[in-house]
Coordinates of C-alpha atoms and ligand atoms in Angstrom, one line a residue:
X12 CA 62.3 79.9 52.5
X13 CA 65.1 79.2 55.0
X14 CA 64.3 79.9 58.6
X15 CA 67.5 80.6 60.5
X16 CA 69.2 81.4 57.3
X17 CA 71.5 84.0 58.9
X18 CA 73.1 81.3 61.0
X19 CA 76.1 79.1 60.3
X20 CA 74.4 76.2 58.5
X21 CA 71.4 78.2 57.2
X22 CA 73.7 80.7 55.4
X23 CA 75.7 77.9 53.7
X24 CA 72.4 76.3 52.7
X25 CA 71.3 79.6 51.1
X26 CA 74.4 79.6 49.0
X27 CA 73.8 76.0 47.8
X28 CA 70.1 76.8 47.0
X29 CA 71.1 79.9 45.0
X30 CA 73.8 78.0 43.2
X31 CA 71.1 75.6 42.0
X32 CA 69.0 78.4 40.6
X33 CA 66.4 78.9 43.4
X34 CA 65.2 82.2 44.8
X35 CA 65.7 82.3 48.6
X36 CA 63.9 84.2 51.3
X37 CA 65.5 84.0 54.8
X38 CA 63.4 84.5 57.9
X39 CA 65.6 85.1 60.9
X40 CA 65.5 87.3 64.1
X41 CA 69.3 87.4 64.4
X42 CA 69.1 85.9 67.9
X43 CA 72.3 83.9 67.3
X44 CA 72.8 84.5 63.6
X45 CA 74.5 87.5 61.8
X46 CA 73.8 89.6 58.8
X47 CA 77.6 89.3 58.1
X48 CA 77.0 85.6 57.1
X49 CA 74.8 86.8 54.2
X50 CA 76.7 90.0 53.3
X51 CA 78.0 88.5 50.1
X52 CA 74.4 88.1 48.9
X53 CA 73.5 91.9 49.3
X54 CA 73.4 92.4 45.5
X55 CA 71.8 89.1 44.7
X56 CA 68.3 89.8 43.1
X57 CA 67.1 86.2 43.9
X58 CA 67.8 86.7 47.6
X59 CA 65.7 88.4 50.3
X60 CA 66.2 88.8 54.1
X61 CA 63.2 89.2 56.4
X62 CA 64.0 90.0 60.1
X63 CA 61.3 88.2 62.0
X64 CA 60.8 86.0 65.0
X65 CA 59.2 82.9 63.7
X66 CA 57.6 82.2 67.2
X67 CA 55.1 84.9 66.0
X68 CA 53.0 84.0 63.0
X69 CA 54.4 85.5 59.8
X70 CA 53.9 85.5 56.0
X71 CA 56.4 85.8 53.2
X72 CA 54.1 84.8 50.3
X73 CA 54.1 81.6 48.3
X74 CA 57.1 79.3 48.6
X75 CA 57.9 75.9 47.2
X76 CA 60.2 74.6 49.9
X77 CA 60.5 75.4 53.6
X78 CA 63.9 74.6 55.2
X79 CA 63.4 75.0 58.9
X80 CA 66.8 75.8 60.5
X81 CA 66.0 78.4 63.1
X82 CA 67.1 77.4 66.6
X83 CA 70.0 78.3 68.8
X84 CA 72.4 75.4 68.3
X85 CA 75.6 75.8 70.3
X86 CA 75.6 75.0 74.0
X87 CA 76.6 78.6 74.9
X88 CA 73.6 79.8 72.9
X89 CA 70.9 77.4 74.1
X90 CA 72.0 77.8 77.7
X91 CA 71.8 81.6 77.4
X92 CA 68.5 81.4 75.5
X93 CA 66.8 78.3 77.1
X94 CA 63.3 79.5 76.9
X95 CA 63.7 80.9 73.3
X96 CA 65.1 77.5 72.3
X97 CA 62.1 75.7 73.6
X98 CA 59.8 78.3 71.9
X99 CA 61.4 78.2 68.5
X100 CA 61.4 74.4 68.6
X101 CA 57.7 74.3 69.4
X102 CA 55.9 77.5 68.3
X103 CA 58.4 78.3 65.6
X104 CA 58.1 74.8 64.2
X105 CA 54.3 75.1 64.1
X106 CA 54.6 78.4 62.2
X107 CA 57.1 77.0 59.7
X108 CA 54.9 73.9 59.1
X109 CA 51.8 76.1 58.7
X110 CA 53.5 77.9 55.8
X111 CA 54.4 74.6 54.2
X112 CA 50.9 73.4 54.6
X113 CA 49.3 76.6 53.3
X114 CA 51.4 76.6 50.1
X115 CA 51.7 72.8 49.7
X116 CA 55.4 73.3 49.9
X117 CA 57.9 70.6 50.8
X118 CA 59.5 70.8 54.3
X119 CA 62.9 69.8 55.6
X120 CA 63.7 70.4 59.3
X121 CA 67.1 70.4 60.9
X122 CA 67.1 68.0 63.9
X123 CA 70.1 66.9 65.8
X124 CA 72.1 64.0 67.2
X125 CA 71.2 65.5 70.6
X126 CA 67.9 63.6 70.1
X127 CA 70.0 60.5 71.0
X128 CA 71.1 62.1 74.3
X129 CA 73.9 60.3 76.1
X130 CA 73.4 57.2 73.9
X131 CA 73.4 53.6 75.1
X132 CA 73.7 52.4 71.5
X133 CA 76.8 53.1 69.5
X134 CA 77.1 54.2 66.8
X135 CA 73.6 55.7 66.6
X136 CA 71.2 54.5 64.0
X137 CA 68.0 56.4 63.2
X138 CA 65.9 53.7 64.8
X139 CA 67.5 54.4 68.2
X140 CA 65.0 56.3 70.4
X141 CA 67.7 58.0 72.5
X142 CA 68.7 58.4 76.2
X143 CA 67.8 62.0 77.1
X144 CA 67.5 63.6 80.5
X145 CA 64.3 65.5 80.2
X146 CA 65.0 67.9 83.1
X147 CA 68.8 68.5 82.9
X148 CA 70.3 71.8 81.7
X149 CA 70.7 70.4 78.1
X150 CA 67.0 69.5 78.0
X151 CA 66.0 72.9 76.7
X152 CA 67.7 72.0 73.4
X153 CA 67.3 68.2 73.3
X154 CA 63.7 68.1 74.2
X155 CA 62.9 71.1 71.9
X156 CA 64.4 69.1 69.0
X157 CA 62.6 65.9 69.9
X158 CA 59.3 67.9 70.0
X159 CA 60.2 69.5 66.7
X160 CA 60.4 66.0 65.2
X161 CA 57.1 65.0 66.8
X162 CA 55.3 68.1 65.4
X163 CA 56.8 67.5 62.0
X164 CA 55.6 63.9 61.9
X165 CA 52.2 65.0 63.1
X166 CA 51.8 67.5 60.3
X167 CA 52.7 64.7 57.9
X168 CA 50.1 62.3 59.4
X169 CA 47.3 64.8 60.0
X170 CA 47.9 67.5 57.4
X171 CA 49.7 65.5 54.6
X172 CA 52.6 67.9 54.6
X173 CA 55.5 66.5 52.6
X174 CA 58.2 66.5 55.3
X175 CA 61.8 65.4 55.8
X176 CA 63.9 65.3 59.0
X177 CA 67.7 65.5 59.0
X178 CA 69.6 64.6 62.2
X179 CA 72.7 66.7 62.1
X180 CA 75.9 65.6 63.9
X181 CA 78.6 68.1 64.9
X182 CA 79.4 70.2 62.0
X183 CA 82.2 72.8 61.7
X184 CA 83.6 75.3 59.2
X185 CA 83.7 78.9 58.2
X186 CA 81.0 81.2 59.7
X187 CA 80.8 79.4 63.0
X188 CA 80.8 81.9 65.9
X189 CA 84.1 82.1 67.6
X190 CA 82.6 82.1 71.1
X191 CA 79.9 79.5 70.7
X192 CA 81.4 77.0 73.0
X193 CA 81.7 74.2 70.5
X194 CA 84.9 72.1 70.2
X195 CA 86.4 73.3 66.9
X196 CA 86.0 77.1 67.3
X197 CA 87.1 76.8 71.0
X198 CA 90.3 75.0 70.1
X199 CA 90.9 77.2 67.0
X200 CA 90.5 80.4 69.0
X201 CA 92.6 79.3 71.8
X202 CA 95.4 77.9 69.6
X203 CA 95.4 81.1 67.4
X204 CA 95.6 83.3 70.5
X205 CA 98.3 81.2 72.0
X206 CA 96.1 80.3 75.0
X207 CA 95.8 76.9 76.6
X208 CA 93.4 74.5 74.9
X209 CA 90.6 73.6 77.3
X210 CA 89.7 69.9 77.4
X211 CA 86.8 68.9 79.6
X212 CA 87.1 65.7 81.6
X213 CA 90.0 63.5 80.5
X214 CA 89.5 64.2 76.8
X215 CA 88.8 60.6 76.0
X216 CA 85.1 61.3 75.2
X217 CA 84.6 61.1 71.4
X218 CA 83.0 63.2 68.8
X219 CA 82.6 63.0 65.1
X220 CA 83.1 66.2 63.1
X221 CA 81.6 66.9 59.7
X222 CA 82.9 69.6 57.4
X223 CA 80.2 72.0 56.4
X224 CA 80.3 71.4 52.6
X225 CA 79.7 67.7 53.2
X226 CA 76.9 68.4 55.5
X227 CA 75.1 70.8 53.1
X228 CA 75.5 68.2 50.3
X229 CA 73.7 65.8 52.5
X230 CA 70.8 68.3 53.1
X231 CA 70.5 69.0 49.4
X232 CA 70.3 65.3 48.6
X233 CA 67.7 64.6 51.3
X234 CA 65.7 67.6 50.1
X235 CA 65.2 65.9 46.8
X236 CA 64.7 62.4 48.1
X237 CA 61.4 60.8 49.1
X238 CA 62.1 59.8 52.7
X239 CA 60.1 61.2 55.6
X240 CA 61.7 59.3 58.5
X241 CA 64.9 60.9 60.1
X242 CA 68.2 60.5 58.3
X243 CA 71.6 61.0 60.1
X244 CA 74.0 63.3 58.3
X245 CA 77.4 63.5 59.9
X246 CA 80.9 62.2 59.7
X247 CA 81.3 58.7 61.2
X248 CA 85.1 59.1 61.7
X249 CA 85.4 59.3 65.5
X250 CA 88.0 61.3 67.3
X251 CA 88.7 61.8 71.0
X252 CA 88.5 65.4 72.1
X253 CA 92.2 65.1 72.8
X254 CA 93.0 63.9 69.2
X255 CA 91.1 66.9 68.0
X256 CA 93.0 69.3 70.2
X257 CA 96.3 67.9 69.0
X258 CA 95.2 68.2 65.4
X259 CA 94.3 71.8 65.9
X260 CA 97.7 72.5 67.4
X261 CA 99.3 70.9 64.3
X262 CA 97.2 72.7 61.7
X263 CA 97.6 76.1 63.4
X264 CA 101.3 75.6 64.2
X265 CA 100.4 76.9 67.7
X266 CA 102.7 76.3 70.7
X267 CA 99.7 76.3 73.1
X268 CA 99.4 73.7 75.8
X269 CA 96.4 71.5 76.7
X270 CA 94.7 72.0 80.1
X271 CA 91.9 70.0 81.7
X272 CA 88.7 71.1 83.3
X273 CA 85.7 69.3 85.0
X274 CA 83.3 67.7 82.6
X275 CA 79.9 69.5 82.4
X276 CA 76.7 67.8 83.4
X277 CA 75.1 65.4 80.9
X278 CA 78.0 65.8 78.4
X279 CA 77.6 62.8 76.1
X280 CA 80.6 60.4 76.4
X281 CA 80.5 59.3 72.8
X282 CA 78.6 60.2 69.6
X283 CA 79.0 58.8 66.2
X284 CA 76.4 58.5 63.4
X285 CA 75.6 55.3 61.6
X286 CA 75.3 56.7 58.1
X287 CA 74.2 53.4 56.4
X288 CA 70.8 54.9 55.6
X289 CA 72.3 58.1 54.0
X290 CA 74.7 56.0 52.0
X291 CA 72.1 53.7 50.7
X292 CA 69.2 56.2 50.2
X293 CA 71.1 59.3 49.1
X294 CA 74.4 57.9 47.9
X295 CA 76.0 60.3 50.4
X296 CA 79.1 60.1 52.5
X297 CA 81.5 62.8 53.7
X298 CA 84.5 63.5 51.6
X299 CA 86.6 65.8 53.7
X300 CA 88.6 64.4 56.6
X301 CA 89.1 66.4 59.9
X302 CA 92.6 67.6 59.2
X303 CA 91.6 68.9 55.7
X304 CA 88.5 70.5 57.1
X305 CA 90.5 72.3 59.8
X306 CA 92.9 73.6 57.1
X307 CA 90.0 74.8 55.0
X308 CA 88.6 76.6 58.0
X309 CA 91.9 78.2 59.1
X310 CA 91.7 81.5 57.2
X311 CA 88.2 82.1 58.5
X312 CA 89.2 81.5 62.1
X313 CA 92.4 83.6 61.7
X314 CA 90.3 86.5 60.4
X315 CA 87.7 86.1 63.1
X316 CA 90.3 86.1 65.9
X317 CA 92.0 89.2 64.4
X318 CA 88.7 91.0 64.2
X319 CA 87.8 90.2 67.8
X320 CA 91.3 91.3 68.9
X321 CA 90.8 94.6 67.0
X322 CA 87.4 95.2 68.7
X323 CA 88.9 94.6 72.1
Ligands
LIG4 N1 75.9 73.2 63.7 C1 75.7 72.0 64.1 O1 76.7 71.3 64.3 C2 74.4 71.5 64.3 C3 74.2 70.2 64.8 C4 73.0 69.6 65.0 C5 71.8 70.4 64.7 N2 72.0 71.6 64.2 C6 70.7 72.4 63.9 O2 70.9 73.1 62.7 C7 70.2 74.4 62.8 C8 71.2 75.5 62.5 O3 72.3 75.5 63.4 P1 73.5 76.5 63.3 O4 74.7 75.8 63.8 O5 73.5 77.1 62.0 O6 73.1 77.5 64.4 P2 73.1 79.1 64.4 O7 72.8 79.6 65.8 O8 74.3 79.6 63.7 O9 71.8 79.5 63.5 C9 70.5 79.4 63.9 C10 69.8 80.6 63.3 O10 68.4 80.6 63.8 C11 68.0 81.9 64.1 N3 66.9 81.9 65.0 C12 66.9 81.4 66.3 N4 65.7 81.6 66.9 C13 64.9 82.2 65.9 C14 63.6 82.7 65.9 N5 62.7 82.5 67.0 N6 63.1 83.2 64.8 C15 63.9 83.4 63.7 N7 65.2 83.0 63.7 C16 65.7 82.4 64.8 C17 69.3 82.6 64.7 O11 69.3 84.0 64.7 C18 70.3 82.0 63.8 O12 70.6 82.8 62.6 C19 69.6 74.4 64.2 O13 68.2 74.0 64.1 C20 70.4 73.4 64.9 O14 69.6 72.8 65.9 C21 73.2 72.2 64.0

């Protein structure tokens, strides 16, 4: 079972699970996901889609593995759906864990680098407890995810559920929403439309971007490993936002210019995973560099921009 399987990461995870021979049931209420992300599986007999809000208790029959990916993830989405984000991180996580407990299924939950907040330790190791503002505008997401981790650990301690926690760092690639406010789709969209690329602050804040196929490979390895403490999966190559903007201009061949806007509140200044644990434990490290990943994503973004323009 994949909760949130109609979303960006969940849909790629479904593809990976099906490719390994599993049957997959997706449970998703389409709050931020799209049936279009799964349309290629319409005739797949080992695939089933259930439209359901996981904040309400639900049943899909016996499953062997629960992958809990349901949650708004982009800043646009969790700001628009703050309460729903807190609910799915709390109530939704209880329900997903209840299913794993009921069927003695394994459980893997998608957590986030946002658990580290605006970090005082750099790069971030899994042992770092984070620096999060519990009452700021981003707290609906950050604290929901920290709570998700706490419930997951509690079900392991109290109910012996076989759990895993992946802390995902910025991931990009095909099937991202064009308007989700994240750096790569924002820049791609603006570059392909010939609009100015918006950089917040002076653009010297850094991010690390992981291409989706690398990220999914990390999830699949962790799913088979015997590690219940959090594992960072992300690309440790750090770029400034300005570097990224220039790379997008290069890959798209766009003549757009870069413009600057005020930095939003609580925007982390730097973020980079320490992936020593994933390397040692899972033999995992990303293979695709940012420029190659942007090239691999280009056709998708071109199509998405063209479709949006057609609708307008
Ligand atoms: N994409 C990233 O870079 C990134 C980084 C860190 C963590 N994550 C985590 O990975 C997971 C997936 O992220 P994504 O980028 O694919 O986001 P997404 O918004 O594309 O997908 C999330 C999915 O969850 C579904 N959903 C939300 N609330 C639900 C509910 N109450 N019941 C059922 N379904 C619900 C949405 O409809 C959507 O299909 C999230 O848990 C997110 O926190 C993603």
